[in-house]
């Protein structure tokens, strides 16, 4: 047990999928895994371990934003030996070429700051996905026929942004979408020699104002989970 995860040693798989929403962790585990066991419910941040095609997998909620994700990822890596960590989440589209329901595979994650800013200080570290995972996710998405984009995303610190000029610069520089967790996930994975990737469904669009209706969120979310699972074991 750690401060934020109630699982016993051995309860957590080396491969962990990380949705922000703990109820999505529950839905994904019950939908895609076999022999599912609840391994964490501290603070309601549900985590489940089961098997997918015979491989042991944990699906653990990370909460919203990099400070929350950092707590779970630190403990998953340092205390439970997680080695492959894949964020499965939603993002806001930032380019005309990206549509609601599309999947974005985040090759890099720009940010204004992350919880690791205290370490990097004046350095502009470039958080990037693990190449083997990214390559396998591209293959999995192509096999599924999901419209997929690979490129840079923006990990913001705020959902209700009072600085639209920052988004404008991101759009101008080709950033595909905005979410709130991937940059710190990539940094922690790099620090601890783990593999990480963010597989994101476009749930809303900053340029068009379109948003995925709630009844369609589950199906789109399912595509992303399958891409993540295939990438992890591909
Ligand atoms: N901003 C930040 N995070 C998000 C968004 C957004 O528009 N959509 C989904 N996650």
Short mmCIF file of C-alpha atoms and ligand atoms in Angstrom, two decimals:
data_model
loop_
_atom_site.label_atom_id
_atom_site.label_comp_id
_atom_site.label_asym_id
_atom_site.label_seq_id
_atom_site.Cartn_x
_atom_site.Cartn_y
_atom_site.Cartn_z
CA UNK A 1 0.00 0.00 0.00
CA UNK A 2 1.10 3.55 -0.72
CA UNK A 3 -0.32 6.87 0.39
CA UNK A 4 -2.79 7.00 -2.50
CA UNK A 5 -3.04 3.40 -3.75
CA UNK A 6 -4.43 0.63 -1.55
CA UNK A 7 -3.24 -2.27 -3.72
CA UNK A 8 -0.95 -4.97 -2.33
CA UNK A 9 2.45 -5.56 -3.97
CA UNK A 10 1.82 -7.79 -7.00
CA UNK A 11 -1.73 -6.52 -7.49
CA UNK A 12 -0.60 -4.02 -10.12
CA UNK A 13 0.52 -5.11 -13.60
CA UNK A 14 3.66 -3.85 -15.34
CA UNK A 15 1.33 -2.41 -17.99
CA UNK A 16 -1.02 0.30 -16.73
CA UNK A 17 -3.69 2.20 -18.66
CA UNK A 18 -4.50 5.59 -17.14
CA UNK A 19 -7.84 7.25 -17.82
CA UNK A 20 -8.41 10.51 -15.94
CA UNK A 21 -11.87 9.42 -14.84
CA UNK A 22 -12.05 6.52 -12.34
CA UNK A 23 -15.46 5.46 -13.71
CA UNK A 24 -13.90 5.13 -17.14
CA UNK A 25 -11.31 2.85 -15.54
CA UNK A 26 -14.19 0.71 -14.26
CA UNK A 27 -16.00 0.71 -17.61
CA UNK A 28 -12.83 -0.11 -19.58
CA UNK A 29 -11.83 -2.92 -17.20
CA UNK A 30 -15.30 -4.48 -17.22
CA UNK A 31 -15.59 -4.13 -21.01
CA UNK A 32 -12.16 -5.25 -22.19
CA UNK A 33 -10.48 -7.30 -19.45
CA UNK A 34 -11.11 -10.78 -18.03
CA UNK A 35 -10.87 -11.85 -14.38
CA UNK A 36 -11.15 -8.24 -13.24
CA UNK A 37 -10.27 -7.41 -9.62
CA UNK A 38 -10.72 -4.02 -7.93
CA UNK A 39 -7.23 -3.13 -6.64
CA UNK A 40 -7.69 0.46 -5.50
CA UNK A 41 -10.50 2.62 -4.21
CA UNK A 42 -8.60 5.11 -2.06
CA UNK A 43 -10.25 8.52 -2.57
CA UNK A 44 -12.57 6.87 -5.09
CA UNK A 45 -9.72 6.79 -7.63
CA UNK A 46 -10.63 3.31 -8.83
CA UNK A 47 -8.04 0.88 -10.18
CA UNK A 48 -8.64 -2.60 -11.61
CA UNK A 49 -6.35 -5.43 -12.65
CA UNK A 50 -7.35 -8.15 -15.11
CA UNK A 51 -6.08 -9.85 -18.23
CA UNK A 52 -6.31 -9.01 -21.90
CA UNK A 53 -5.43 -11.83 -24.33
CA UNK A 54 -3.62 -13.49 -21.43
CA UNK A 55 -1.59 -10.39 -20.54
CA UNK A 56 -1.91 -8.85 -17.06
CA UNK A 57 -3.12 -5.23 -17.24
CA UNK A 58 -4.07 -2.59 -14.67
CA UNK A 59 -6.44 0.25 -15.47
CA UNK A 60 -6.03 2.99 -12.86
CA UNK A 61 -7.73 6.41 -12.74
CA UNK A 62 -5.20 9.27 -12.70
CA UNK A 63 -7.52 12.17 -11.87
CA UNK A 64 -7.51 15.44 -13.78
CA UNK A 65 -4.39 17.53 -14.32
CA UNK A 66 -0.67 16.85 -14.01
CA UNK A 67 -0.36 17.22 -10.20
CA UNK A 68 -2.91 14.42 -9.72
CA UNK A 69 -1.45 12.19 -12.43
CA UNK A 70 2.03 12.72 -10.97
CA UNK A 71 0.96 11.23 -7.62
CA UNK A 72 -0.42 8.03 -9.18
CA UNK A 73 2.36 7.58 -11.74
CA UNK A 74 5.12 8.11 -9.14
CA UNK A 75 3.60 5.46 -6.87
CA UNK A 76 2.80 3.06 -9.74
CA UNK A 77 6.40 3.20 -10.97
CA UNK A 78 8.36 3.44 -7.72
CA UNK A 79 6.25 1.24 -5.44
CA UNK A 80 4.50 -1.18 -7.80
CA UNK A 81 7.05 -1.58 -10.62
CA UNK A 82 4.90 -0.30 -13.51
CA UNK A 83 6.95 -0.23 -16.72
CA UNK A 84 4.53 0.69 -19.52
CA UNK A 85 2.06 3.50 -18.86
CA UNK A 86 -0.51 4.58 -21.41
CA UNK A 87 -2.83 7.50 -20.83
CA UNK A 88 -6.27 6.99 -22.37
CA UNK A 89 -8.16 10.26 -22.26
CA UNK A 90 -9.97 12.98 -24.10
CA UNK A 91 -8.67 16.19 -25.63
CA UNK A 92 -9.90 19.30 -27.35
CA UNK A 93 -9.10 19.48 -31.08
CA UNK A 94 -6.94 22.43 -32.16
CA UNK A 95 -6.57 22.03 -35.93
CA UNK A 96 -9.11 22.05 -38.80
CA UNK A 97 -7.67 18.72 -39.93
CA UNK A 98 -8.70 17.10 -36.62
CA UNK A 99 -12.36 16.15 -36.04
CA UNK A 100 -14.38 15.19 -33.00
CA UNK A 101 -14.18 11.36 -32.53
CA UNK A 102 -10.72 11.17 -34.15
CA UNK A 103 -7.86 9.71 -32.16
CA UNK A 104 -4.63 11.61 -31.51
CA UNK A 105 -1.40 9.79 -30.64
CA UNK A 106 0.70 12.34 -28.79
CA UNK A 107 4.24 12.22 -30.15
CA UNK A 108 5.23 15.20 -27.97
CA UNK A 109 3.52 17.18 -25.23
CA UNK A 110 4.23 20.90 -24.89
CA UNK A 111 3.32 22.72 -21.70
CA UNK A 112 3.49 26.03 -19.93
CA UNK A 113 4.68 24.22 -16.81
CA UNK A 114 4.52 20.77 -15.27
CA UNK A 115 5.10 19.48 -11.72
CA UNK A 116 8.71 18.85 -12.87
CA UNK A 117 9.36 22.53 -13.53
CA UNK A 118 11.31 22.74 -10.27
CA UNK A 119 13.82 20.25 -11.67
CA UNK A 120 14.16 21.65 -15.16
CA UNK A 121 14.07 25.35 -14.19
CA UNK A 122 15.47 27.25 -17.21
CA UNK A 123 15.59 24.13 -19.40
CA UNK A 124 12.89 23.55 -22.00
CA UNK A 125 12.76 19.77 -21.86
CA UNK A 126 10.80 18.17 -24.72
CA UNK A 127 8.53 15.43 -23.32
CA UNK A 128 8.01 12.75 -25.94
CA UNK A 129 6.26 9.41 -26.30
CA UNK A 130 8.07 6.08 -26.33
CA UNK A 131 8.77 5.25 -29.96
CA UNK A 132 8.00 1.51 -29.74
CA UNK A 133 4.58 2.26 -28.20
CA UNK A 134 3.83 5.02 -30.69
CA UNK A 135 4.75 2.81 -33.62
CA UNK A 136 2.63 -0.07 -32.30
CA UNK A 137 -0.32 2.30 -31.66
CA UNK A 138 -0.16 3.62 -35.23
CA UNK A 139 -0.28 0.01 -36.50
CA UNK A 140 -3.20 -0.83 -34.18
CA UNK A 141 -5.16 2.28 -35.18
CA UNK A 142 -4.61 1.55 -38.87
CA UNK A 143 -5.78 -2.05 -38.40
CA UNK A 144 -8.94 -0.78 -36.65
CA UNK A 145 -9.56 1.85 -39.33
CA UNK A 146 -9.78 4.65 -36.76
CA UNK A 147 -9.03 8.12 -38.11
CA UNK A 148 -5.81 8.87 -36.28
CA UNK A 149 -3.39 11.79 -36.12
CA UNK A 150 0.16 11.65 -34.81
CA UNK A 151 1.86 14.81 -33.60
CA UNK A 152 2.32 17.34 -30.83
CA UNK A 153 -0.27 18.09 -28.19
CA UNK A 154 -0.52 20.74 -25.47
CA UNK A 155 -0.78 19.72 -21.80
CA UNK A 156 -2.43 22.71 -20.19
CA UNK A 157 -2.69 23.47 -16.47
CA UNK A 158 -6.20 24.84 -16.77
CA UNK A 159 -9.44 23.75 -18.40
CA UNK A 160 -11.06 27.18 -18.06
CA UNK A 161 -8.34 29.09 -19.82
CA UNK A 162 -8.09 32.85 -19.37
CA UNK A 163 -5.18 33.11 -21.84
CA UNK A 164 -6.61 32.40 -25.33
CA UNK A 165 -3.39 33.82 -26.80
CA UNK A 166 -1.53 30.72 -25.57
CA UNK A 167 -3.93 28.43 -27.43
CA UNK A 168 -3.51 30.63 -30.52
CA UNK A 169 0.25 30.08 -30.45
CA UNK A 170 -0.25 26.34 -30.05
CA UNK A 171 -2.66 26.25 -33.01
CA UNK A 172 -0.24 28.34 -35.06
CA UNK A 173 2.56 25.88 -34.34
CA UNK A 174 0.60 22.82 -35.42
CA UNK A 175 -0.43 21.43 -32.04
CA UNK A 176 -3.22 18.91 -32.63
CA UNK A 177 -5.11 19.02 -29.35
CA UNK A 178 -5.17 20.14 -25.72
CA UNK A 179 -5.49 18.02 -22.59
CA UNK A 180 -4.04 18.25 -19.09
CA UNK A 181 -1.84 15.23 -18.25
CA UNK A 182 0.47 13.83 -20.94
CA UNK A 183 3.55 16.07 -20.52
CA UNK A 184 4.19 15.03 -16.92
CA UNK A 185 3.47 11.36 -17.75
CA UNK A 186 6.19 11.48 -20.44
CA UNK A 187 8.64 13.23 -18.11
CA UNK A 188 8.13 10.71 -15.28
CA UNK A 189 8.44 7.78 -17.67
CA UNK A 190 11.70 9.18 -19.06
CA UNK A 191 13.07 9.79 -15.55
CA UNK A 192 12.38 6.22 -14.47
CA UNK A 193 13.24 4.47 -17.75
CA UNK A 194 9.65 3.43 -18.44
CA UNK A 195 7.61 3.54 -21.64
CA UNK A 196 4.73 6.01 -21.99
CA UNK A 197 2.19 7.11 -24.56
CA UNK A 198 -1.00 9.18 -24.59
CA UNK A 199 -3.84 7.91 -26.78
CA UNK A 200 -6.52 10.62 -26.90
CA UNK A 201 -10.03 10.83 -28.29
CA UNK A 202 -11.06 14.26 -29.53
CA UNK A 203 -14.12 14.99 -27.37
CA UNK A 204 -14.57 18.65 -28.28
CA UNK A 205 -13.11 21.17 -30.69
CA UNK A 206 -11.70 24.55 -29.78
CA UNK A 207 -12.04 25.98 -33.30
CA UNK A 208 -15.49 24.66 -34.26
CA UNK A 209 -17.10 24.47 -30.80
CA UNK A 210 -18.37 20.96 -31.64
CA UNK A 211 -18.55 18.46 -28.76
CA UNK A 212 -19.09 14.71 -28.69
CA UNK A 213 -22.61 13.96 -27.43
CA UNK A 214 -22.47 12.04 -24.15
CA UNK A 215 -24.15 8.93 -25.68
CA UNK A 216 -21.31 8.63 -28.21
CA UNK A 217 -18.49 9.08 -25.74
CA UNK A 218 -18.38 5.43 -24.74
CA UNK A 219 -17.94 4.01 -28.25
CA UNK A 220 -15.20 6.45 -29.15
CA UNK A 221 -13.56 5.78 -25.82
CA UNK A 222 -13.65 2.04 -26.56
CA UNK A 223 -11.63 2.45 -29.79
CA UNK A 224 -8.96 4.23 -27.82
CA UNK A 225 -8.76 1.49 -25.16
CA UNK A 226 -8.33 -1.17 -27.85
CA UNK A 227 -5.60 0.84 -29.57
CA UNK A 228 -3.81 1.25 -26.22
CA UNK A 229 -4.04 -2.46 -25.36
CA UNK A 230 -2.80 -3.51 -28.80
CA UNK A 231 0.04 -0.98 -28.58
CA UNK A 232 1.13 -2.22 -25.16
CA UNK A 233 1.43 -5.82 -26.28
CA UNK A 234 2.05 -5.28 -30.00
N1 LIG B 1 -8.97 21.68 -22.60
C1 LIG B 1 -8.27 20.97 -21.72
N2 LIG B 1 -8.44 19.67 -21.56
C2 LIG B 1 -9.37 19.05 -22.29
C3 LIG B 1 -10.13 19.73 -23.22
C4 LIG B 1 -9.91 21.12 -23.39
O1 LIG B 1 -10.58 21.78 -24.20
N3 LIG B 1 -10.98 18.84 -23.79
C5 LIG B 1 -10.73 17.66 -23.23
N4 LIG B 1 -9.75 17.77 -22.32
#
